[in-house]
Tab-separated table of C-alpha atoms in Angstrom:
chain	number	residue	atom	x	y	z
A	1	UNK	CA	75.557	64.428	-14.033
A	2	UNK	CA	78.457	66.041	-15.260
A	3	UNK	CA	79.159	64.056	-18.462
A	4	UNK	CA	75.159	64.175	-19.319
A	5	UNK	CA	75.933	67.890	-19.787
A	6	UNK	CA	79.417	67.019	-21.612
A	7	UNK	CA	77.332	65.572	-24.403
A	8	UNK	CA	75.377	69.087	-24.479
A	9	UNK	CA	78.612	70.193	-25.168
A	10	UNK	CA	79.906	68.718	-27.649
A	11	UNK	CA	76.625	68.914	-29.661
A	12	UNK	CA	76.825	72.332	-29.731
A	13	UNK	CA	79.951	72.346	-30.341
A	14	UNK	CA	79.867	70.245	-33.240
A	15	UNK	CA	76.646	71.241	-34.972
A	16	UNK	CA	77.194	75.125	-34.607
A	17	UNK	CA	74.092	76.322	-36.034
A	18	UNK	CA	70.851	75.081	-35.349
A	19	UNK	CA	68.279	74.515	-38.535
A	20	UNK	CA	65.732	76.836	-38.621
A	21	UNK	CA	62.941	74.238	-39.486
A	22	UNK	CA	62.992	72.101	-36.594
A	23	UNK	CA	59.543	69.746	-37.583
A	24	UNK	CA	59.288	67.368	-39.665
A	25	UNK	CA	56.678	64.619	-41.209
A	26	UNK	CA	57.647	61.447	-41.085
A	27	UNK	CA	57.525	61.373	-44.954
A	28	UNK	CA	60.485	63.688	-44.740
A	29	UNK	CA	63.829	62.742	-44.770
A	30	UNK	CA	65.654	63.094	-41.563
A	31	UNK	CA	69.335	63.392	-41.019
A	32	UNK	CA	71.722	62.064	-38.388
A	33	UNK	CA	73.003	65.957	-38.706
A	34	UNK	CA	68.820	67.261	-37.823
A	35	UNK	CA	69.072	65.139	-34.460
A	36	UNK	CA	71.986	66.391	-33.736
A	37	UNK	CA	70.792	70.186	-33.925
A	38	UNK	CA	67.874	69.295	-32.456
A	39	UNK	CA	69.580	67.945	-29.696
A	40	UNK	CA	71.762	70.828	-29.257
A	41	UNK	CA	68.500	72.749	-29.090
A	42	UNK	CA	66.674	70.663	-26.278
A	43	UNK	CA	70.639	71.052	-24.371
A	44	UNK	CA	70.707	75.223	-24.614
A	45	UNK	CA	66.827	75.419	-24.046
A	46	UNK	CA	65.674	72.617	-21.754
A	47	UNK	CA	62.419	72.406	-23.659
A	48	UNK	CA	61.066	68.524	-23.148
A	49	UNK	CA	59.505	68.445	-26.378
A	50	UNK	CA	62.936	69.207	-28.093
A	51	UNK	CA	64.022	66.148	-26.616
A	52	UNK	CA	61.587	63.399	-27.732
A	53	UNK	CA	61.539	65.465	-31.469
A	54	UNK	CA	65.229	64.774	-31.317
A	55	UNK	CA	65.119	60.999	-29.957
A	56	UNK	CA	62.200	60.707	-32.852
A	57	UNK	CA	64.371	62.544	-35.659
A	58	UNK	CA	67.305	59.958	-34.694
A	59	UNK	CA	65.739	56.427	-34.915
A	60	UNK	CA	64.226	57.747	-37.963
A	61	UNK	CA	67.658	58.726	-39.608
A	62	UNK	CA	68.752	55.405	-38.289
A	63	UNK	CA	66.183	53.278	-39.977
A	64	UNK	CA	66.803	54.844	-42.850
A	65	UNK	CA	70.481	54.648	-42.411
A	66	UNK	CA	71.831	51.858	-40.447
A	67	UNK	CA	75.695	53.654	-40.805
A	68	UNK	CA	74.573	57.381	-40.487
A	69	UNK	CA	77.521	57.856	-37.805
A	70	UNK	CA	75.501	61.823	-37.044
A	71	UNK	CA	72.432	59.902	-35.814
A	72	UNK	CA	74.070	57.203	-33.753
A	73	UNK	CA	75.820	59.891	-31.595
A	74	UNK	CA	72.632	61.840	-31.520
A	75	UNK	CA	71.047	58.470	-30.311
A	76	UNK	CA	74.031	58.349	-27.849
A	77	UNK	CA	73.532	61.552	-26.333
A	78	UNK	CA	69.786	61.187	-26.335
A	79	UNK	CA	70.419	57.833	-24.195
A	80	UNK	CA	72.842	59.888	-22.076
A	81	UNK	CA	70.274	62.952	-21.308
A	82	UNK	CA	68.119	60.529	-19.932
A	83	UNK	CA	70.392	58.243	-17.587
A	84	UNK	CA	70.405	54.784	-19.411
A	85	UNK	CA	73.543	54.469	-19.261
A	86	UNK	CA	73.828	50.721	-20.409
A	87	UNK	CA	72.003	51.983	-23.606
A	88	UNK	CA	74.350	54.093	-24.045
A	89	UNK	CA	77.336	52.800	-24.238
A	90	UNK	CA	76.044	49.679	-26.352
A	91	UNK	CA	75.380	53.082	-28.842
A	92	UNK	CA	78.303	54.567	-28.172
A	93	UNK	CA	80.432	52.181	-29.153
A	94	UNK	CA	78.476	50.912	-31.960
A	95	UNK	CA	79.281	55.127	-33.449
A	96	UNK	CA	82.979	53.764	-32.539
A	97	UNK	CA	82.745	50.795	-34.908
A	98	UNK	CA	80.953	52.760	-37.758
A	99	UNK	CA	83.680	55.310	-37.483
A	100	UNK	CA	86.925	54.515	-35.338
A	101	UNK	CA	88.726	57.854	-36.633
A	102	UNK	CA	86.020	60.221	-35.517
A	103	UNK	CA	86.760	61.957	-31.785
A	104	UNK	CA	82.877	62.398	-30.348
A	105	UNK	CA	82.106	58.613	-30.347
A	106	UNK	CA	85.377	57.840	-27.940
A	107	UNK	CA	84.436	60.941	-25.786
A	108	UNK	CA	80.389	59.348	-25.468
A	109	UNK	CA	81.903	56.340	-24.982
A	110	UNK	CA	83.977	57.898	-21.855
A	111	UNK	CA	80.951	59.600	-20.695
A	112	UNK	CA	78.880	55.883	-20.878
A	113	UNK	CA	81.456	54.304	-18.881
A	114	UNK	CA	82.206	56.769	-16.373
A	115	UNK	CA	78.443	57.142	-15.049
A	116	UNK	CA	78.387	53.058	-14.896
A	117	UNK	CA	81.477	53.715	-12.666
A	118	UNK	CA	83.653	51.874	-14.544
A	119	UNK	CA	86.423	53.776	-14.290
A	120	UNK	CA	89.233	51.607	-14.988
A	121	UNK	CA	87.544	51.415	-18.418
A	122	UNK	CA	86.546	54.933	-18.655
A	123	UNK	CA	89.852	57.114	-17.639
A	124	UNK	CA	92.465	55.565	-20.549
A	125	UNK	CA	89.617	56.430	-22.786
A	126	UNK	CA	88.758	59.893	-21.984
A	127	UNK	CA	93.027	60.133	-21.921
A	128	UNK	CA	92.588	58.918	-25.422
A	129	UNK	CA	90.403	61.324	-26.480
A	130	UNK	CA	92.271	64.373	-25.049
A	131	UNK	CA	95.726	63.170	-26.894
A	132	UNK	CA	93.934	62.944	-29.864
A	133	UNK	CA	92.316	66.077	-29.790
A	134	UNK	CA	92.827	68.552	-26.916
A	135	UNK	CA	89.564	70.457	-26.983
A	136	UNK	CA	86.718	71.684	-24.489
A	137	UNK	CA	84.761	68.212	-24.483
A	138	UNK	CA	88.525	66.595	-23.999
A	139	UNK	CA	89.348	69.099	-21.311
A	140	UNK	CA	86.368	69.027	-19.176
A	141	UNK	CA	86.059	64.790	-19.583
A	142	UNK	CA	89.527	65.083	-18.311
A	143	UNK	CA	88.446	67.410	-15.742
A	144	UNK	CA	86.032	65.687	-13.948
A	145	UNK	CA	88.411	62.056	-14.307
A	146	UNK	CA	90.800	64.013	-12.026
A	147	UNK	CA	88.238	65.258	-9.861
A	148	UNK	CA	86.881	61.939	-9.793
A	149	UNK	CA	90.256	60.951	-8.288
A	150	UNK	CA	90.721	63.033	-6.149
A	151	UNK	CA	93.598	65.449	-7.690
A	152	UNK	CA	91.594	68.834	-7.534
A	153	UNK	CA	94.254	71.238	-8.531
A	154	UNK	CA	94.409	69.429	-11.771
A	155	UNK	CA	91.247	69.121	-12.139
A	156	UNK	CA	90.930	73.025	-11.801
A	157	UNK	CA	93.721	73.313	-14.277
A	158	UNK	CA	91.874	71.373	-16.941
A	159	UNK	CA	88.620	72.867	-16.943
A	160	UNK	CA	90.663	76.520	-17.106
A	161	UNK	CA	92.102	75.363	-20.494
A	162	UNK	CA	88.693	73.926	-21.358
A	163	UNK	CA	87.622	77.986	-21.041
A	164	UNK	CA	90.400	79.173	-22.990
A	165	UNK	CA	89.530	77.172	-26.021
A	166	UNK	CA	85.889	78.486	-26.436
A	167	UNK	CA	85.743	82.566	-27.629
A	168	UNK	CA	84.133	84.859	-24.620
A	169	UNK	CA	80.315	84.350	-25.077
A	170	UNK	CA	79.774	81.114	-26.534
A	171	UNK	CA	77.571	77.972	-25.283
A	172	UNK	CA	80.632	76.245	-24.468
A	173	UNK	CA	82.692	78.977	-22.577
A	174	UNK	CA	79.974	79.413	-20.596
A	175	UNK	CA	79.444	75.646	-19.899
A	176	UNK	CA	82.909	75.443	-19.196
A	177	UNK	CA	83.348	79.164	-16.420
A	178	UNK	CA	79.848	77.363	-14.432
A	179	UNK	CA	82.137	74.291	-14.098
A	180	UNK	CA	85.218	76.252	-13.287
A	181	UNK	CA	83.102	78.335	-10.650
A	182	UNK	CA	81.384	74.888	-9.176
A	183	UNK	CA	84.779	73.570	-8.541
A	184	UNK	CA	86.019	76.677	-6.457
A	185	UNK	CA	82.928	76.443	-4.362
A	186	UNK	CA	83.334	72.710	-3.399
A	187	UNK	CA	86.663	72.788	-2.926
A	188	UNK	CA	87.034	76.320	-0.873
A	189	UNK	CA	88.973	78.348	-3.671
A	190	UNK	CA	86.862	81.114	-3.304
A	191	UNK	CA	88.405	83.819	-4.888
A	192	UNK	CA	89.025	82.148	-8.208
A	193	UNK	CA	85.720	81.217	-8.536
A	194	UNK	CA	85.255	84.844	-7.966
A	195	UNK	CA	87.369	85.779	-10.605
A	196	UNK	CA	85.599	83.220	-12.893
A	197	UNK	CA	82.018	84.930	-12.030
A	198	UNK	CA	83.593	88.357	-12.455
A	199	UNK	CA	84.860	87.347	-15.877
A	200	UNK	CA	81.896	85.853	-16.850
A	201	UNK	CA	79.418	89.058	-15.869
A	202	UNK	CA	81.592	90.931	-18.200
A	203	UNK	CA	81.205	89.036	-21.242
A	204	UNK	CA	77.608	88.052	-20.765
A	205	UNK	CA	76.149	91.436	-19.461
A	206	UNK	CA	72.837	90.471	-17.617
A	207	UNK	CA	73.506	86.735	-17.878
A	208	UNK	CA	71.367	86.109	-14.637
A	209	UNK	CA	73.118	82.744	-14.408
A	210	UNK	CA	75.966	84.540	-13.052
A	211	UNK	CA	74.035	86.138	-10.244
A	212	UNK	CA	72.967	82.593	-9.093
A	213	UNK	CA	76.856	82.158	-8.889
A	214	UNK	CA	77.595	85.483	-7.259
A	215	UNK	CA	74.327	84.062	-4.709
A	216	UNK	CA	76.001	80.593	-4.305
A	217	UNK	CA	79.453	82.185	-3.751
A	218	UNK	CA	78.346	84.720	-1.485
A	219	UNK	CA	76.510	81.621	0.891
A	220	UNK	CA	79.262	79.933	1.106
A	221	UNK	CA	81.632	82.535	2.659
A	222	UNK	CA	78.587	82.386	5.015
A	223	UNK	CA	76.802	85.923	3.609
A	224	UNK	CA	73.672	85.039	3.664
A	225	UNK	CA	71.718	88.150	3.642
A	226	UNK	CA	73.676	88.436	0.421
A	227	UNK	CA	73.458	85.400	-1.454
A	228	UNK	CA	69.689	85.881	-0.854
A	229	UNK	CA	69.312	89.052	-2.451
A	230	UNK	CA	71.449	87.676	-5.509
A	231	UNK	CA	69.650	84.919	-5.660
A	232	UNK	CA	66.191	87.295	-5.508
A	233	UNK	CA	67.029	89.317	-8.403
A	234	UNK	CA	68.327	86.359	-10.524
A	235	UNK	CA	65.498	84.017	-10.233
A	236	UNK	CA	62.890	86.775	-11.549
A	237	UNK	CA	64.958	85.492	-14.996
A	238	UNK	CA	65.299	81.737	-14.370
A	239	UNK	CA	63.250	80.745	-11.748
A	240	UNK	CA	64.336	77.118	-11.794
A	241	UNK	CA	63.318	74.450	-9.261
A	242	UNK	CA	67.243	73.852	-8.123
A	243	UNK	CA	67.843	77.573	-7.773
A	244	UNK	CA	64.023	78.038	-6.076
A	245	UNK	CA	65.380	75.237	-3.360
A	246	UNK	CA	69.111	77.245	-3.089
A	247	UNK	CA	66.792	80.197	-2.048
A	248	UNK	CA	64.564	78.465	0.689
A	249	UNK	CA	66.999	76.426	2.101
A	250	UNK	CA	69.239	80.105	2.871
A	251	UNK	CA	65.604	81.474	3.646
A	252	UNK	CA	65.404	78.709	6.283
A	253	UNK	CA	68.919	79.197	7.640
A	254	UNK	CA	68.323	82.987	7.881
A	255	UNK	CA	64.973	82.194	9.951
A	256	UNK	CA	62.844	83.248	7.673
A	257	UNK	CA	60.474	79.746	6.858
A	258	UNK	CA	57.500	81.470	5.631
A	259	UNK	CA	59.514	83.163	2.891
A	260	UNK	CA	61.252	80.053	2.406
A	261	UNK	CA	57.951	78.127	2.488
A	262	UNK	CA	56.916	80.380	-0.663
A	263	UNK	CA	59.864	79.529	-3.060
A	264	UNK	CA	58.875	75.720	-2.074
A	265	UNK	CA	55.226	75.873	-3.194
């Protein structure tokens, strides 16, 4: 889900720089701040173990600190990540309570609400968060509420200002150009998303993320002998199990079901 990886987001976004001494004892202290980055790190790398050190890290900071407003949205996030939804918005807006002028608990709240598709709930809040503070998290939650109702061309608007607000390069920029590309593609704008890949190639030189774009793009103007061989060369780096299905399923269309047998097994 979209909003899961909103709250990657805006833990990157707000922690910045991850600590270098990511294990702990439990007779070490643990912050609500050291969930948070590790977190951030589980979100950027995907590693598994990242996640339960982080989920560990924040009910530790937690019992120690009942109020520690960093750990309850790292529990929030955590909660998100992994789909319970009800959990997390009973944590979401507990981090609301502890600290009603901070901006990330109303955005985790949005997040909690939309995925229990309660959106008559959910869309004044994530308009609250965005008048407060018009940012990438606000942008893209804003985003996807307008795609989620159907208004596409603002939705496309609102995820290109979530871009602009991020410098070329960073976790969020990039986060935000996937989404703007992913958008094109489902709605047939094809030559922004285009644009958006083009852009992207440039300011992440041999980001093979971008040739699984360029593959994606190229099968849906119906090139498939093309968006295979992107797809090929980009999955040497980041052979993932979506992008290893992408591949057989062309494979398949192209008539080719041993090859596409082989990215299955």
């Amino acid at each position: 889900m979209i909003t899961a990886l909103l709250g990657a987001v805006v833990a990157a976004v707000l922690v910045g720089v991850l600590l270098s001494d990511r294990g702990s004892s439990d007779a070490t202290p643990v912050s609500g701040e050291q969930a948070l980055s590790t977190f951030s790190a589980f979100q950027e790398s995907g590693e598994p173990e990242l996640l339960e050190q982080a989920e560990h890290e924040a009910a530790r900071a937690l019992s120690a600190d009942a109020e520690d407003i960093l750990a309850a949205e790292a529990a929030t996030r955590i909660a998100l990540s992994q789909h319970e939804f009800a959990e997390a918005l009973r944590l979401a807006e507990r981090a609301v309570a502890l600290a009603p002028d901070r901006f990330a608990p109303v955005g985790l709240r949005a997040d909690a609400l939309i995925e229990l598709g309660r959106y008559d709930q959910a869309f004044p809040v994530v308009d609250q968060r965005l008048e407060a503070r018009p940012d990438l998290p606000s942008y893209a939650r804003a985003s996807y509420a307008a795609e989620l109702r159907g208004e596409i061309t603002l939705a496309r608007e609102l995820m290109d200002l979530a871009a602009e607000t991020s410098p070329a390069g960073s976790f969020g920029r990039r986060f935000a150009q996937v989404q703007q590309i992913g958008l094109g593609l489902r709605y047939g704008a094809f030559d922004g998303a285009e644009r958006v890949i083009a852009q992207a190639s440039a300011e992440n030189p041999g980001d093979a993320e971008w040739g699984i774009n360029r593959g994606r793009l190229a099968a849906a103007r119906g090139d498939l002998e093309d968006a295979a061989g992107e797809y090929r060369a980009a999955i040497e780096d980041i052979p993932e199990a979506d992008h290893l299905a992408e591949i057989a399923e062309i494979e398949a269309a192209l008539g080719r079901d041993e090859a596409a047998e082989g990215y299955l097994t």
